[in-house]
JSON list of C-alpha atoms in Angstrom, two decimals:
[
{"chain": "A", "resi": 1, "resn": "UNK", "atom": "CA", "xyz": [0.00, 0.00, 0.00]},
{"chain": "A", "resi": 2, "resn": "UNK", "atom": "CA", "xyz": [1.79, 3.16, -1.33]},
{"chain": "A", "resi": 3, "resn": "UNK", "atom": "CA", "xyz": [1.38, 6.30, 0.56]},
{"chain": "A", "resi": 4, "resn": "UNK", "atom": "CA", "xyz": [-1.22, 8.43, 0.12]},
{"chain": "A", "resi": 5, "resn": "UNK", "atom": "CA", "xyz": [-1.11, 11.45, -2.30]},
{"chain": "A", "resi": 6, "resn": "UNK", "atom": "CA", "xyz": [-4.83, 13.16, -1.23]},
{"chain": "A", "resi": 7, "resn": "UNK", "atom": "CA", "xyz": [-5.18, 16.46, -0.58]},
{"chain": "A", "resi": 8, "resn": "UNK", "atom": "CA", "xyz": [-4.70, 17.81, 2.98]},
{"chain": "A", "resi": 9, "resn": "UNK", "atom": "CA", "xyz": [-8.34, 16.76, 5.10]},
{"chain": "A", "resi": 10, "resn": "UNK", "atom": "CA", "xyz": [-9.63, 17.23, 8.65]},
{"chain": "A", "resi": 11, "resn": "UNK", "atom": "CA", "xyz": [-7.33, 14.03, 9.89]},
{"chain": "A", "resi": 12, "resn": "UNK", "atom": "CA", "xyz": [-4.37, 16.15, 8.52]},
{"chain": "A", "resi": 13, "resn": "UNK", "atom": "CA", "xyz": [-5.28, 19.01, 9.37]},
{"chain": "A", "resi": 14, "resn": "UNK", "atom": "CA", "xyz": [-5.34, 17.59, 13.37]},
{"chain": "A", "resi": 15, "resn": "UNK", "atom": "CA", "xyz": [-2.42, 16.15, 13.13]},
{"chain": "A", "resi": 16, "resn": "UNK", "atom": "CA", "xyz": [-0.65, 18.99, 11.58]},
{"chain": "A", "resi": 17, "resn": "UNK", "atom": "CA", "xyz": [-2.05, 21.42, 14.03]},
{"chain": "A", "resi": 18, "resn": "UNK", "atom": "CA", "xyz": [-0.81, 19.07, 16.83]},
{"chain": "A", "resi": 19, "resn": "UNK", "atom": "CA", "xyz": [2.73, 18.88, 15.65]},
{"chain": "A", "resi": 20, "resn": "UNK", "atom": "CA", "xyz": [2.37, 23.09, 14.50]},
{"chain": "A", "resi": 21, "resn": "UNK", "atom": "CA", "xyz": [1.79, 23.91, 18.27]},
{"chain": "A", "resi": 22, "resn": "UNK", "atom": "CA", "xyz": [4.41, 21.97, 20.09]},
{"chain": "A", "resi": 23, "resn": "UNK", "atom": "CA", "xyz": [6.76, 22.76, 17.71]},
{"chain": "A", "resi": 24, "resn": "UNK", "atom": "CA", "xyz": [5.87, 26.19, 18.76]},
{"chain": "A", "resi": 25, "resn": "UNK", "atom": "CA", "xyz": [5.85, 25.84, 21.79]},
{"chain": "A", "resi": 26, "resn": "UNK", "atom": "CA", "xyz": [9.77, 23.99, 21.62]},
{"chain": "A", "resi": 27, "resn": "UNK", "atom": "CA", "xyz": [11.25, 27.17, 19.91]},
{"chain": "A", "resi": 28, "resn": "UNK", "atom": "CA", "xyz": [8.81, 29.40, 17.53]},
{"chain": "A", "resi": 29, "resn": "UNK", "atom": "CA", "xyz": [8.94, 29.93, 13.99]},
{"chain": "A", "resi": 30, "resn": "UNK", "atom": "CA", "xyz": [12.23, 28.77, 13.44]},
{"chain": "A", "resi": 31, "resn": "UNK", "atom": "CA", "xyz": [11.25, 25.68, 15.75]},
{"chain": "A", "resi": 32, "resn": "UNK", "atom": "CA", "xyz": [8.15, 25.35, 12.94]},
{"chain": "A", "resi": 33, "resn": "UNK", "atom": "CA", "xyz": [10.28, 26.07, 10.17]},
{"chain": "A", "resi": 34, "resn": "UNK", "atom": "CA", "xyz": [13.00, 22.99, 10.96]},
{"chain": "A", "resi": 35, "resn": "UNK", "atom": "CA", "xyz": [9.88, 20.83, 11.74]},
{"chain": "A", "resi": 36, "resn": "UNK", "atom": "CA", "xyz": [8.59, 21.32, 8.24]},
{"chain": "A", "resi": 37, "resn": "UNK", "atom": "CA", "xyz": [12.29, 20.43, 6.72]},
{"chain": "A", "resi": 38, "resn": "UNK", "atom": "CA", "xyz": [12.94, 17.31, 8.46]},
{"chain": "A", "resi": 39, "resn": "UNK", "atom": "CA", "xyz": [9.16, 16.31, 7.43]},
{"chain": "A", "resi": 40, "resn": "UNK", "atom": "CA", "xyz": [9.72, 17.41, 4.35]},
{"chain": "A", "resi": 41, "resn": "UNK", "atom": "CA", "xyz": [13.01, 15.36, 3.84]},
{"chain": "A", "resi": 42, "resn": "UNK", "atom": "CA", "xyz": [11.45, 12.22, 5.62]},
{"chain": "A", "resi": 43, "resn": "UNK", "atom": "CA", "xyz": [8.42, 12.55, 2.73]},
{"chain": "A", "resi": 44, "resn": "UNK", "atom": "CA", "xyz": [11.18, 12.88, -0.33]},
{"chain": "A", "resi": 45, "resn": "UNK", "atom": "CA", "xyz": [12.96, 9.62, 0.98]},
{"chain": "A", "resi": 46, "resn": "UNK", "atom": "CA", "xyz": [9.62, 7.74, 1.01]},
{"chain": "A", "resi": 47, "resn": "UNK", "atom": "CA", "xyz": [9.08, 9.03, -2.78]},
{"chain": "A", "resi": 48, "resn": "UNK", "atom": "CA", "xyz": [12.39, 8.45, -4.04]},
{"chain": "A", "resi": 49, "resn": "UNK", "atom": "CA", "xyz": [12.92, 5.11, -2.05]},
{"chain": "A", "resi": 50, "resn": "UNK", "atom": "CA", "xyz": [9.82, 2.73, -2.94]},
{"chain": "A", "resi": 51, "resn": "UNK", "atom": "CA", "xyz": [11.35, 0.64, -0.33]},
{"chain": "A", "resi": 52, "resn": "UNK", "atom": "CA", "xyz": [11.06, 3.27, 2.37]},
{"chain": "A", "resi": 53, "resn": "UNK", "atom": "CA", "xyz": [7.33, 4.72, 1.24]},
{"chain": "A", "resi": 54, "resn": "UNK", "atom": "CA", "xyz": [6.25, 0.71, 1.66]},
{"chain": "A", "resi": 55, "resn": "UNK", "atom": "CA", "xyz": [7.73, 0.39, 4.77]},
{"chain": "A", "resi": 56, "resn": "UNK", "atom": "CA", "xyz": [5.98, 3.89, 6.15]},
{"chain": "A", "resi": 57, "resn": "UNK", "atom": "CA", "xyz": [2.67, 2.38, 4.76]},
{"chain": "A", "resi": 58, "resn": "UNK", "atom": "CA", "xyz": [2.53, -1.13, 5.30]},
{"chain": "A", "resi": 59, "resn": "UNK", "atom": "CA", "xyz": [0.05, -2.88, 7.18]},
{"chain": "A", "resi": 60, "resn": "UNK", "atom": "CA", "xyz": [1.99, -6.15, 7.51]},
{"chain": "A", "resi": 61, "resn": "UNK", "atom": "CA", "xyz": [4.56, -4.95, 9.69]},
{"chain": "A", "resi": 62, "resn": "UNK", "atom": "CA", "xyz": [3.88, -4.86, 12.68]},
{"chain": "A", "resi": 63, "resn": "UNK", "atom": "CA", "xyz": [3.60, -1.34, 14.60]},
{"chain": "A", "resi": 64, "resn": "UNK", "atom": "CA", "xyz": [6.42, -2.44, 17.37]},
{"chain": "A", "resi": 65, "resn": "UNK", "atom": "CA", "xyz": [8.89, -3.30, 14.63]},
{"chain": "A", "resi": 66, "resn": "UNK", "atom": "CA", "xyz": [8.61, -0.20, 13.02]},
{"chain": "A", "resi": 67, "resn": "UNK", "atom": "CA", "xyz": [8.90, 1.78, 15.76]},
{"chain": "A", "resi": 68, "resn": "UNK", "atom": "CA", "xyz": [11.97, 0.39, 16.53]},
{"chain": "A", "resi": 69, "resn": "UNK", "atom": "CA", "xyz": [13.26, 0.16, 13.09]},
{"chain": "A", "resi": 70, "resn": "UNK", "atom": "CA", "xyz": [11.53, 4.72, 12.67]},
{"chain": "A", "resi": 71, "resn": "UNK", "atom": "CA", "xyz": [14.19, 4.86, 15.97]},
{"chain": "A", "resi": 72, "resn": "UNK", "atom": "CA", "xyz": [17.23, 3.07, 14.55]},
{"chain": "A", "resi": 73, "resn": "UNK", "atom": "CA", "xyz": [17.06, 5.18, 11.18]},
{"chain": "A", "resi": 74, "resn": "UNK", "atom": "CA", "xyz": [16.06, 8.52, 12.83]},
{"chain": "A", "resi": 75, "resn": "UNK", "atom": "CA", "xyz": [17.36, 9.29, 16.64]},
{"chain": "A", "resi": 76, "resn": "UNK", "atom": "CA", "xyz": [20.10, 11.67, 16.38]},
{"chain": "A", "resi": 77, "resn": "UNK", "atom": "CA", "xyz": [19.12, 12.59, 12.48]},
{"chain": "A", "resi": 78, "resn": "UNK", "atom": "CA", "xyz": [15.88, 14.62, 13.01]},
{"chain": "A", "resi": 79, "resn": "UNK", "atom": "CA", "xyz": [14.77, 16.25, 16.09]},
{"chain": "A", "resi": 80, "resn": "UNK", "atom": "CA", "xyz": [13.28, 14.42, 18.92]},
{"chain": "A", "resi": 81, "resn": "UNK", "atom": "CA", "xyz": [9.52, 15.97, 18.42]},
{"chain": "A", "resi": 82, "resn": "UNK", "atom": "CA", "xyz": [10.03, 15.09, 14.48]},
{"chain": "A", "resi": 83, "resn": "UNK", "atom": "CA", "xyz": [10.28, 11.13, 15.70]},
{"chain": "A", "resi": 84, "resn": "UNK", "atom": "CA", "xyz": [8.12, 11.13, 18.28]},
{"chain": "A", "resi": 85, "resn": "UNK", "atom": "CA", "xyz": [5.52, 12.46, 16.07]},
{"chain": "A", "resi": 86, "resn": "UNK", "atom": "CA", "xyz": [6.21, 9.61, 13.28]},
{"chain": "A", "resi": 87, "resn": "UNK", "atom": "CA", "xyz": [6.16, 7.22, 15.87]},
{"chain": "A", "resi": 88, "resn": "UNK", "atom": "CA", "xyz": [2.55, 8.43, 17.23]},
{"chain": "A", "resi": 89, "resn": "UNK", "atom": "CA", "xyz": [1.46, 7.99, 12.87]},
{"chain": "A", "resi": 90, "resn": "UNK", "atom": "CA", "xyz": [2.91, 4.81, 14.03]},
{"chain": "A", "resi": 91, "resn": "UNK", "atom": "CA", "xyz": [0.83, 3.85, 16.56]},
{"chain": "A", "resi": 92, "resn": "UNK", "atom": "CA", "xyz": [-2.24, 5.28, 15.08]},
{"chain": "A", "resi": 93, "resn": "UNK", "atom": "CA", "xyz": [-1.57, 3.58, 11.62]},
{"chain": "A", "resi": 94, "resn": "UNK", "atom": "CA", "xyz": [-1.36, 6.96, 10.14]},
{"chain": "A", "resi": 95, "resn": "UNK", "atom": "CA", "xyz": [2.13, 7.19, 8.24]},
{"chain": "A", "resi": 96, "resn": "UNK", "atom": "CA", "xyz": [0.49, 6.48, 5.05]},
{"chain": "A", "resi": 97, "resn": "UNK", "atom": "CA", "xyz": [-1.13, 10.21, 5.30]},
{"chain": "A", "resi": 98, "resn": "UNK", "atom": "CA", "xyz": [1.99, 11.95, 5.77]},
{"chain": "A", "resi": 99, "resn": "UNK", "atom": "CA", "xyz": [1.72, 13.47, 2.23]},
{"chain": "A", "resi": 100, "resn": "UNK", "atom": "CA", "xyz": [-1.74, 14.95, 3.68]},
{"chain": "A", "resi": 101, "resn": "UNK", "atom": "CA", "xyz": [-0.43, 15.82, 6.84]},
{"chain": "A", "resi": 102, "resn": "UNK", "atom": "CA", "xyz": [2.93, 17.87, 5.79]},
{"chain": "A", "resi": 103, "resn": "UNK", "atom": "CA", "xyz": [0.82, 19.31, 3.29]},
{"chain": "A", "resi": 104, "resn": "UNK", "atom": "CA", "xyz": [-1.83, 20.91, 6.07]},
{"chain": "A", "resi": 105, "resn": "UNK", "atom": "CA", "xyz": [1.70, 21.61, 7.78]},
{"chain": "A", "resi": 106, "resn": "UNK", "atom": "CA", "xyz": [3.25, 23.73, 5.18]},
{"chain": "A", "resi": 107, "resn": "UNK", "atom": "CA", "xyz": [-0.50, 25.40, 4.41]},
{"chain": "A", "resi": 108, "resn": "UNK", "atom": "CA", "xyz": [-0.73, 25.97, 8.44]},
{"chain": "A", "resi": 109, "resn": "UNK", "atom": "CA", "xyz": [3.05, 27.36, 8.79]},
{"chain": "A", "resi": 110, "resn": "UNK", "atom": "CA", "xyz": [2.60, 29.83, 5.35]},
{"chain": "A", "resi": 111, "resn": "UNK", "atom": "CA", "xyz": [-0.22, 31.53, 7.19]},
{"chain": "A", "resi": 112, "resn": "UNK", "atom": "CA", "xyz": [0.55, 31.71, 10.12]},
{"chain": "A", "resi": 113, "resn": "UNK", "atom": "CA", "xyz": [3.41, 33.84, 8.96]},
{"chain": "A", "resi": 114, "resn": "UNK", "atom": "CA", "xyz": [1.84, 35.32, 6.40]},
{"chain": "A", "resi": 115, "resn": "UNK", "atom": "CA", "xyz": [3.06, 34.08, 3.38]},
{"chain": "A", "resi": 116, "resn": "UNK", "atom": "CA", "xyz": [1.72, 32.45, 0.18]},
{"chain": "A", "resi": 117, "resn": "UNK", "atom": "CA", "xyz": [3.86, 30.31, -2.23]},
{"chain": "A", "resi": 118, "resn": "UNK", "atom": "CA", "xyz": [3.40, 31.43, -5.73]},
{"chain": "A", "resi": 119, "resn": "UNK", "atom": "CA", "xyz": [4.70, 29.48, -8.89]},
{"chain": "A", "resi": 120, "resn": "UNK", "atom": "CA", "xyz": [5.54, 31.80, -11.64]},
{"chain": "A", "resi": 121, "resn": "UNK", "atom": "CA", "xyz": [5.26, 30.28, -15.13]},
{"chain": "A", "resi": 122, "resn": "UNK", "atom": "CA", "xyz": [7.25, 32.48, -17.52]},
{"chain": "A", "resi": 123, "resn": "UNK", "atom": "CA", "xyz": [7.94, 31.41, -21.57]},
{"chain": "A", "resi": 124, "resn": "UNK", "atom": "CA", "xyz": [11.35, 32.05, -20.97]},
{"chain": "A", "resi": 125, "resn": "UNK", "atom": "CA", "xyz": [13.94, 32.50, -17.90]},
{"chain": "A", "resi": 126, "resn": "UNK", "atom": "CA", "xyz": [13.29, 36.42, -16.47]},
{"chain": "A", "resi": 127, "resn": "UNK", "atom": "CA", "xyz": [16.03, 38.24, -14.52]},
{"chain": "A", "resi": 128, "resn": "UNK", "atom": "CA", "xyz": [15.93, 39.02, -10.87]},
{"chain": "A", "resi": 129, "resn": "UNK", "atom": "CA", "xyz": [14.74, 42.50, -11.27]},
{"chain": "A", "resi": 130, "resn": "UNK", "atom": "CA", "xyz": [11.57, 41.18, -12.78]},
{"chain": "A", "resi": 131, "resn": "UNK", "atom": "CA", "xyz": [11.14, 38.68, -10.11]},
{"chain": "A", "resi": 132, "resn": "UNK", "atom": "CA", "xyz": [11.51, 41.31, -7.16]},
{"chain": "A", "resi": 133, "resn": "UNK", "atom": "CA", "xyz": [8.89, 43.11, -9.43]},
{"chain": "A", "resi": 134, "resn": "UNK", "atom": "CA", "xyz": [6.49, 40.52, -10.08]},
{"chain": "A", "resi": 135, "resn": "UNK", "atom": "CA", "xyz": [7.04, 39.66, -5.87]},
{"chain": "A", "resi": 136, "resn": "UNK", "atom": "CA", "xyz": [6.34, 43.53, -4.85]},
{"chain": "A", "resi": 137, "resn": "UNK", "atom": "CA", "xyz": [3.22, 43.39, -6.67]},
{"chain": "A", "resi": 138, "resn": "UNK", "atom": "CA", "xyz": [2.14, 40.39, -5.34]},
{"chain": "A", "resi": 139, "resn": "UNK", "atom": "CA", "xyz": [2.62, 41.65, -1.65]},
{"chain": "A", "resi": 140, "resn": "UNK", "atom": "CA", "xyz": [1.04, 45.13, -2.66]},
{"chain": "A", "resi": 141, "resn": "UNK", "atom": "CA", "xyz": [-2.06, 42.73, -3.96]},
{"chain": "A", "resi": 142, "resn": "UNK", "atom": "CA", "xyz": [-2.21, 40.14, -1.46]},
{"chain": "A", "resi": 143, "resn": "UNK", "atom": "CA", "xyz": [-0.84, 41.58, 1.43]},
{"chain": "A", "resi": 144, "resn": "UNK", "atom": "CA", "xyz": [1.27, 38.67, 2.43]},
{"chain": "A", "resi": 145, "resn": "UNK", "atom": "CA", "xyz": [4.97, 37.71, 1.84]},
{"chain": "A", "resi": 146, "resn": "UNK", "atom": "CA", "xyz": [4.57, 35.59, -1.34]},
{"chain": "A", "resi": 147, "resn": "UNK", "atom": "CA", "xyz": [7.64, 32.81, -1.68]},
{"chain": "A", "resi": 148, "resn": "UNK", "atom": "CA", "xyz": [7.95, 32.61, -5.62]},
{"chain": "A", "resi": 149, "resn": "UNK", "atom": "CA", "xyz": [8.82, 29.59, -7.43]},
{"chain": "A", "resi": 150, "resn": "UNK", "atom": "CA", "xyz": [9.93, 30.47, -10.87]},
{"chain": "A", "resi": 151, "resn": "UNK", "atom": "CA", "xyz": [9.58, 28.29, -13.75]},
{"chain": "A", "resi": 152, "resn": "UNK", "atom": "CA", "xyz": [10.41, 28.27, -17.17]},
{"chain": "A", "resi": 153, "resn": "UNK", "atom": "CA", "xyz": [7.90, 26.28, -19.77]},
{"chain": "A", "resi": 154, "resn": "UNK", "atom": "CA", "xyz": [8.39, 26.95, -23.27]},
{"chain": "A", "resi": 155, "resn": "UNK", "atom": "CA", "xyz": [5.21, 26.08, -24.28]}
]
């Protein structure tokens, strides 16, 4: 059973609020922001590694062994609240919705900083200038710190 690609729902959204506030509560926004990495790195091993994303999702190992096994690969590489809180997906038989759940977490940390990621689609590759232009409009229009992700598609 592959892990879950669904867009961020009210399970996720729990769970991401859950981890948001103690990570808050351990150290702030840059507490938040380091949360988010190591989730985000743990969800880019699973979908590089098919190995790794069926381990994280499987139902026919058992909860103890992968706890163990989340502990051996983990403790000393991500922060102890970034563990604990796979382990307790663990336990709930919820690491299959970690797509969904660091999704609600990177939607829940954006605002409550208020920013907004923005992809920017251009025909071909634009200079900086334009890209601190297209970025002060944005925040003139939106009145929140967009992120831009620039892009280049030819077509």
């Amino acid at each position: 059973m592959p892990l879950t690609t669904a867009e961020p729902d009210a399970l996720a959204r729990l769970y991401a609020t859950s981890i948001f506030e103690l990570a808050q509560a351990q150290g702030g926004q840059s507490k938040i922001e380091e949360i988010l990495g190591e989730l985000e790195d743990v969800l880019e091993l699973a979908r590089k590694d098919y190995a790794f994303g069926e381990f994280l999702s499987s139902l026919i190992l058992s909860r103890g062994d992968r706890e163990r096994s989340l502990e051996t690969m983990f403790k000393g590489r991500i922060s102890d609240l970034t563990l604990k809180f796979l382990q307790v997906l663990n336990r709930k038989e919820r690491l299959s919705h970690l797509p969904a759940i660091v999704a609600a977490y990177d939607e829940k940390l954006q605002s409550a900083f208020g920013r907004v990621e923005v992809d920017v689609y251009t025909a071909a590759p634009i200079g900086e200038a334009d890209l601190a232009a297209i970025k002060s409009r944005l925040h003139a229009v939106l009145n929140k710190e967009p992120v831009l992700h620039p892009y280049v598609d030819a077509s």
